[in-house]
Amino acid sequence: MMKKSLISIQDFSKEEILHVLEVAKEFEKNRSRNILEGKVIACIFFEPSTRTRLSFETAVNRLGAKVIGFSDASNTSVSKGETLKDTIKMVSNYVDMIIMRHPLEGSSRYASEVSSVPVVNAGDGANQHPSQTLLDMYSIMQTQGKLDGLTINMVGDLKYGRTTHSLLQAMSHFDTEFIFTAPDELKMPVEYKDFLKEKGIRYTETDSLEEHLNDCDILYMTRVQQERFTDPMEYEKVKNVYRLDASMLKNVRPGMKILHPLPRVNEIDQDVDDTPYAYYFKQAENGLYVRMAIISCLLGYR
Ligand code: CP
């Protein structure tokens, strides 16, 4: 269908997003399809990852393609000073698609400009994480049965949390109301709030987790992103700002679901895992089906 790169969730139209979600549903019903036999896909990760890398690699394998790549750039010629441009030009000569995570904002866009094959952004600094967004939307659709008419409460590190930025942009295609729960130091950046204002989408801000806990359909918890802080003292001030536990969920909406891109540190107590509201582990599983859909759509097989 698409035959292009996925760098920002804004690269996809509403129709393309809905198409990927539909294809993901088919992959959830049938996980193993050899539709990409003969293809080779590179997963190159310049930053740590568990879910994104392993679910992309599993997706490649389940689609019948082969995967090459690295999870630690210190074992590559980057450690000898090779530039990102040269690395991407080389790798794109070998493979049919590059899936890349990199700490620098804008690195994925740059890679797509020098690559001869489609590039998927698996996270670029605090900027974007579009495959996470698509699996978040899939999880919202599966739990709520719709994408319109929902209230999403984003909690935690809204400044550096790239998943919240991508999700906000994607959900702007739908009738969504946002609550932003964050301390002053980690508020949603003004450019994203301006984006919502331009689109006529309502949002409320608070620094109290309790204030709007009972007013949302999706509680989107996030980890404080230690790796993005330049001053360790600033991180120490906010690292334990919110902690959700089961006793706080007594009056939430019956169908409310808690999402978290994971990993969590201590923002969700383990006693929440056994409540009917916890969805974050199933959300991570959904990543496999959605990433199978992304790869096959971008390569023109769906
Ligand atoms: N959600 C997410 O990106 O997790 P990983 O950092 O483990 O890939």
CSV table of C-alpha atoms and ligand atoms in Angstrom, one decimal:
chain,number,residue,atom,x,y,z
A,1,MET,CA,0.0,0.0,0.0
A,2,MET,CA,2.4,2.7,1.1
A,3,LYS,CA,6.1,2.1,0.1
A,4,LYS,CA,7.5,5.0,2.1
A,5,SER,CA,9.2,5.7,5.4
A,6,LEU,CA,7.6,6.1,8.8
A,7,ILE,CA,9.4,8.9,10.7
A,8,SER,CA,6.7,10.9,12.3
A,9,ILE,CA,3.1,9.8,13.0
A,10,GLN,CA,2.2,12.8,10.9
A,11,ASP,CA,3.6,11.1,7.8
A,12,PHE,CA,0.5,8.9,7.9
A,13,SER,CA,-3.0,10.2,7.0
A,14,LYS,CA,-6.0,9.2,9.1
A,15,GLU,CA,-6.9,6.6,6.4
A,16,GLU,CA,-3.4,5.1,6.5
A,17,ILE,CA,-3.5,4.9,10.3
A,18,LEU,CA,-6.8,3.1,10.2
A,19,HIS,CA,-5.5,0.8,7.5
A,20,VAL,CA,-2.5,-0.3,9.6
A,21,LEU,CA,-4.8,-0.9,12.5
A,22,GLU,CA,-7.1,-3.1,10.4
A,23,VAL,CA,-4.1,-5.1,9.0
A,24,ALA,CA,-2.8,-5.5,12.6
A,25,LYS,CA,-6.1,-7.1,13.6
A,26,GLU,CA,-5.6,-9.8,10.9
A,27,PHE,CA,-2.1,-10.5,12.2
A,28,GLU,CA,-3.5,-10.9,15.7
A,29,LYS,CA,-5.7,-13.6,14.4
A,30,ASN,CA,-2.9,-15.3,12.5
A,31,ARG,CA,0.6,-14.4,13.7
A,32,SER,CA,2.7,-16.3,11.1
A,33,ARG,CA,2.6,-15.3,7.5
A,34,ASN,CA,5.5,-15.8,5.1
A,35,ILE,CA,4.6,-12.9,2.9
A,36,LEU,CA,8.1,-11.3,3.1
A,37,GLU,CA,10.1,-14.4,2.3
A,38,GLY,CA,13.4,-13.3,0.6
A,39,LYS,CA,13.5,-9.9,2.2
A,40,VAL,CA,16.2,-8.7,4.7
A,41,ILE,CA,15.4,-6.0,7.2
A,42,ALA,CA,18.0,-4.2,9.4
A,43,CYS,CA,17.2,-3.3,13.1
A,44,ILE,CA,19.8,-0.9,14.1
A,45,PHE,CA,19.5,0.4,17.7
A,46,PHE,CA,21.8,3.1,18.9
A,47,GLU,CA,19.9,3.3,22.2
A,48,PRO,CA,18.7,0.6,24.6
A,49,SER,CA,15.4,-1.1,24.0
A,50,THR,CA,13.5,-4.3,25.0
A,51,ARG,CA,10.0,-4.2,23.5
A,52,THR,CA,10.6,-2.2,20.4
A,53,ARG,CA,13.6,-4.1,19.1
A,54,LEU,CA,12.4,-7.6,20.1
A,55,SER,CA,8.9,-7.1,18.8
A,56,PHE,CA,10.2,-5.6,15.5
A,57,GLU,CA,12.6,-8.5,15.1
A,58,THR,CA,9.9,-11.0,16.0
A,59,ALA,CA,7.6,-9.3,13.4
A,60,VAL,CA,10.3,-9.7,10.7
A,61,ASN,CA,10.7,-13.4,11.5
A,62,ARG,CA,7.0,-14.1,11.6
A,63,LEU,CA,6.6,-12.4,8.2
A,64,GLY,CA,9.2,-14.8,6.8
A,65,ALA,CA,11.9,-12.2,6.2
A,66,LYS,CA,15.4,-12.2,7.7
A,67,VAL,CA,16.8,-9.7,10.2
A,68,ILE,CA,20.3,-8.3,10.6
A,69,GLY,CA,21.4,-5.4,12.8
A,70,PHE,CA,22.9,-4.4,16.1
A,71,SER,CA,21.7,-3.3,19.6
A,72,ASP,CA,24.9,-1.7,20.7
A,73,ALA,CA,26.6,0.7,18.3
A,74,SER,CA,29.9,0.5,20.2
A,75,ASN,CA,30.4,-2.9,18.5
A,76,THR,CA,30.2,-1.2,15.0
A,77,SER,CA,32.4,1.2,13.0
A,78,VAL,CA,30.5,4.1,14.7
A,79,SER,CA,33.1,3.6,17.4
A,80,LYS,CA,35.8,4.4,14.8
A,81,GLY,CA,34.1,7.6,13.9
A,82,GLU,CA,31.9,6.6,11.0
A,83,THR,CA,29.1,9.1,10.5
A,84,LEU,CA,25.3,8.3,10.6
A,85,LYS,CA,25.1,9.2,6.9
A,86,ASP,CA,27.8,6.6,5.9
A,87,THR,CA,26.3,4.0,8.2
A,88,ILE,CA,22.9,4.4,6.7
A,89,LYS,CA,24.1,4.5,3.1
A,90,MET,CA,26.0,1.2,3.7
A,91,VAL,CA,23.2,-0.6,5.5
A,92,SER,CA,20.6,0.5,2.9
A,93,ASN,CA,22.7,-1.2,0.2
A,94,TYR,CA,22.3,-4.5,2.0
A,95,VAL,CA,18.6,-4.6,3.0
A,96,ASP,CA,15.0,-3.8,2.0
A,97,MET,CA,14.1,-1.7,5.1
A,98,ILE,CA,15.9,-0.1,8.1
A,99,ILE,CA,14.3,0.1,11.5
A,100,MET,CA,16.3,2.6,13.6
A,101,ARG,CA,16.4,3.9,17.2
A,102,HIS,CA,18.8,6.8,17.8
A,103,PRO,CA,19.1,9.3,20.7
A,104,LEU,CA,19.3,12.4,18.4
A,105,GLU,CA,16.0,14.2,17.5
A,106,GLY,CA,15.7,14.3,13.8
A,107,SER,CA,18.2,11.5,13.2
A,108,SER,CA,15.5,9.2,11.6
A,109,ARG,CA,14.3,11.9,9.2
A,110,TYR,CA,17.9,12.5,8.2
A,111,ALA,CA,18.4,8.7,7.8
A,112,SER,CA,15.4,8.5,5.5
A,113,GLU,CA,16.9,11.2,3.3
A,114,VAL,CA,20.1,9.3,2.7
A,115,SER,CA,18.7,5.8,2.7
A,116,SER,CA,17.7,4.0,-0.6
A,117,VAL,CA,15.1,1.9,1.3
A,118,PRO,CA,12.2,2.8,3.7
A,119,VAL,CA,13.2,3.8,7.2
A,120,VAL,CA,11.1,3.2,10.3
A,121,ASN,CA,11.7,5.5,13.3
A,122,ALA,CA,11.8,3.3,16.4
A,123,GLY,CA,12.4,6.4,18.6
A,124,ASP,CA,14.5,9.5,18.0
A,125,GLY,CA,15.4,11.2,21.3
A,126,ALA,CA,12.4,13.1,22.9
A,127,ASN,CA,10.9,13.6,19.4
A,128,GLN,CA,8.7,10.8,18.0
A,129,HIS,CA,8.0,7.1,18.5
A,130,PRO,CA,5.4,6.4,15.8
A,131,SER,CA,5.2,2.6,15.9
A,132,GLN,CA,4.5,2.9,19.6
A,133,THR,CA,1.7,5.4,18.7
A,134,LEU,CA,0.1,2.9,16.3
A,135,LEU,CA,0.2,0.2,18.9
A,136,ASP,CA,-1.2,2.6,21.5
A,137,MET,CA,-4.1,3.4,19.1
A,138,TYR,CA,-4.6,-0.3,18.4
A,139,SER,CA,-4.9,-0.8,22.2
A,140,ILE,CA,-7.3,2.1,22.6
A,141,MET,CA,-9.4,0.7,19.7
A,142,GLN,CA,-9.4,-2.8,21.2
A,143,THR,CA,-10.3,-1.7,24.7
A,144,GLN,CA,-12.8,1.1,23.9
A,145,GLY,CA,-14.2,-0.2,20.6
A,146,LYS,CA,-13.7,3.3,19.1
A,147,LEU,CA,-11.3,6.1,18.7
A,148,ASP,CA,-13.8,9.0,18.8
A,149,GLY,CA,-15.3,10.5,21.9
A,150,LEU,CA,-12.6,9.5,24.4
A,151,THR,CA,-10.8,11.3,27.2
A,152,ILE,CA,-7.1,10.5,27.5
A,153,ASN,CA,-5.3,11.5,30.7
A,154,MET,CA,-1.5,11.6,30.0
A,155,VAL,CA,0.5,11.4,33.2
A,156,GLY,CA,4.1,11.9,34.1
A,157,ASP,CA,6.9,13.1,31.9
A,158,LEU,CA,5.1,14.9,29.2
A,159,LYS,CA,8.1,17.1,28.4
A,160,TYR,CA,10.5,14.3,27.3
A,161,GLY,CA,8.0,11.5,26.7
A,162,ARG,CA,8.1,11.1,23.0
A,163,THR,CA,5.2,8.6,23.1
A,164,THR,CA,2.9,11.2,24.4
A,165,HIS,CA,3.9,13.6,21.7
A,166,SER,CA,3.2,11.1,18.9
A,167,LEU,CA,-0.1,9.9,20.4
A,168,LEU,CA,-1.4,13.4,20.9
A,169,GLN,CA,-0.8,14.2,17.2
A,170,ALA,CA,-2.3,10.9,16.0
A,171,MET,CA,-5.4,11.2,18.2
A,172,SER,CA,-6.0,14.8,16.8
A,173,HIS,CA,-7.6,13.0,13.8
A,174,PHE,CA,-10.4,12.0,16.2
A,175,ASP,CA,-12.8,13.6,18.6
A,176,THR,CA,-10.5,13.5,21.7
A,177,GLU,CA,-10.2,15.4,24.9
A,178,PHE,CA,-6.9,15.4,26.7
A,179,ILE,CA,-5.9,15.8,30.4
A,180,PHE,CA,-2.2,16.5,31.0
A,181,THR,CA,-1.1,15.5,34.4
A,182,ALA,CA,2.5,16.7,35.1
A,183,PRO,CA,4.6,18.7,37.5
A,184,ASP,CA,5.8,22.1,36.3
A,185,GLU,CA,9.2,20.7,35.3
A,186,LEU,CA,7.7,18.1,33.0
A,187,LYS,CA,4.7,19.9,31.4
A,188,MET,CA,3.6,19.2,27.8
A,189,PRO,CA,5.7,21.4,25.6
A,190,VAL,CA,4.0,24.5,24.3
A,191,GLU,CA,4.3,23.5,20.6
A,192,TYR,CA,2.1,20.5,21.2
A,193,LYS,CA,-0.5,22.6,23.1
A,194,ASP,CA,-0.5,25.1,20.2
A,195,PHE,CA,-1.0,22.2,17.8
A,196,LEU,CA,-4.1,21.2,19.7
A,197,LYS,CA,-5.4,24.7,19.9
A,198,GLU,CA,-5.1,25.0,16.1
A,199,LYS,CA,-7.0,21.8,15.7
A,200,GLY,CA,-9.7,23.0,18.2
A,201,ILE,CA,-9.0,20.1,20.5
A,202,ARG,CA,-9.7,20.6,24.2
A,203,TYR,CA,-7.1,20.0,26.9
A,204,THR,CA,-6.9,20.5,30.7
A,205,GLU,CA,-3.7,20.7,32.7
A,206,THR,CA,-3.1,19.7,36.3
A,207,ASP,CA,-0.3,18.6,38.6
A,208,SER,CA,-2.5,16.4,40.7
A,209,LEU,CA,-2.9,12.7,39.8
A,210,GLU,CA,-6.0,12.4,41.9
A,211,GLU,CA,-7.8,15.3,40.3
A,212,HIS,CA,-8.9,13.7,37.0
A,213,LEU,CA,-8.3,10.0,37.7
A,214,ASN,CA,-12.1,9.3,37.6
A,215,ASP,CA,-12.7,11.5,34.5
A,216,CYS,CA,-10.9,9.5,31.7
A,217,ASP,CA,-11.3,6.5,29.5
A,218,ILE,CA,-7.5,6.0,29.0
A,219,LEU,CA,-5.0,6.7,31.7
A,220,TYR,CA,-1.7,6.9,29.8
A,221,MET,CA,1.1,6.6,32.4
A,222,THR,CA,4.7,7.4,31.6
A,223,ARG,CA,8.1,7.0,33.1
A,224,VAL,CA,10.2,10.0,34.0
A,225,GLN,CA,12.9,9.8,31.3
A,226,GLN,CA,16.1,9.9,33.3
A,227,GLU,CA,18.3,9.6,30.2
A,228,ARG,CA,17.0,13.0,28.8
A,229,PHE,CA,17.9,15.1,31.8
A,230,THR,CA,21.2,17.0,31.6
A,231,ASP,CA,21.1,17.9,35.3
A,232,PRO,CA,20.9,14.8,37.6
A,233,MET,CA,19.5,17.1,40.5
A,234,GLU,CA,16.6,18.0,38.3
A,235,TYR,CA,15.8,14.3,37.8
A,236,GLU,CA,16.0,13.6,41.5
A,237,LYS,CA,13.4,16.3,42.2
A,238,VAL,CA,10.7,14.7,40.0
A,239,LYS,CA,11.6,11.0,39.7
A,240,ASN,CA,9.0,9.9,42.1
A,241,VAL,CA,6.4,12.5,41.4
A,242,TYR,CA,3.5,10.1,40.8
A,243,ARG,CA,2.8,6.6,42.0
A,244,LEU,CA,-0.5,4.9,41.0
A,245,ASP,CA,-1.7,2.1,43.3
A,246,ALA,CA,-4.8,-0.1,43.3
A,247,SER,CA,-6.5,1.8,46.2
A,248,MET,CA,-6.7,4.9,44.0
A,249,LEU,CA,-8.8,3.2,41.4
A,250,LYS,CA,-12.1,2.7,43.4
A,251,ASN,CA,-14.1,5.3,41.5
A,252,VAL,CA,-12.7,5.2,38.0
A,253,ARG,CA,-14.9,4.7,34.9
A,254,PRO,CA,-15.8,1.0,34.6
A,255,GLY,CA,-14.2,0.6,31.1
A,256,MET,CA,-11.1,2.7,31.9
A,257,LYS,CA,-7.8,1.2,30.9
A,258,ILE,CA,-4.3,2.0,32.0
A,259,LEU,CA,-1.7,2.1,29.3
A,260,HIS,CA,2.0,2.6,29.7
A,261,PRO,CA,4.6,2.3,26.9
A,262,LEU,CA,6.9,0.6,29.4
A,263,PRO,CA,9.4,0.1,30.9
A,264,ARG,CA,7.9,1.3,34.2
A,265,VAL,CA,10.1,2.3,37.2
A,266,ASN,CA,7.8,2.9,40.1
A,267,GLU,CA,5.0,5.0,38.7
A,268,ILE,CA,2.6,2.0,38.7
A,269,ASP,CA,2.6,-0.2,41.8
A,270,GLN,CA,2.6,-3.9,41.1
A,271,ASP,CA,-0.8,-4.2,42.9
A,272,VAL,CA,-2.4,-2.5,39.9
A,273,ASP,CA,-1.3,-5.4,37.6
A,274,ASP,CA,-4.1,-7.6,38.9
A,275,THR,CA,-6.9,-5.0,38.5
A,276,PRO,CA,-9.2,-5.1,35.5
A,277,TYR,CA,-7.9,-1.7,34.5
A,278,ALA,CA,-4.3,-2.8,33.8
A,279,TYR,CA,-3.7,-3.2,30.0
A,280,TYR,CA,0.0,-2.4,29.6
A,281,PHE,CA,1.3,-6.0,29.2
A,282,LYS,CA,-1.3,-6.7,26.5
A,283,GLN,CA,-0.5,-3.3,25.0
A,284,ALA,CA,3.1,-4.5,24.6
A,285,GLU,CA,1.9,-7.8,23.0
A,286,ASN,CA,-0.2,-5.7,20.6
A,287,GLY,CA,3.1,-4.2,19.4
A,288,LEU,CA,4.0,-7.4,17.6
A,289,TYR,CA,0.8,-7.3,15.5
A,290,VAL,CA,1.0,-3.6,14.8
A,291,ARG,CA,4.7,-3.8,13.8
A,292,MET,CA,3.9,-6.8,11.5
A,293,ALA,CA,1.3,-4.5,9.9
A,294,ILE,CA,3.7,-1.5,9.6
A,295,ILE,CA,6.4,-3.5,7.9
A,296,SER,CA,4.1,-5.2,5.4
A,297,CYS,CA,2.3,-2.0,4.6
A,298,LEU,CA,5.4,0.0,4.1
A,299,LEU,CA,6.9,-2.6,1.8
A,300,GLY,CA,3.7,-2.6,-0.3
A,301,TYR,CA,2.5,-6.0,0.7
A,302,ARG,CA,-0.8,-4.9,2.3
B,1,CP,N1,8.0,1.2,24.7
B,1,CP,C1,9.3,1.1,24.4
B,1,CP,O1,9.8,1.8,23.5
B,1,CP,O2,10.0,0.2,25.1
B,1,CP,P1,11.5,-0.2,24.8
B,1,CP,O3,12.4,1.1,25.2
B,1,CP,O4,11.8,-1.3,25.7
B,1,CP,O5,11.7,-0.5,23.4
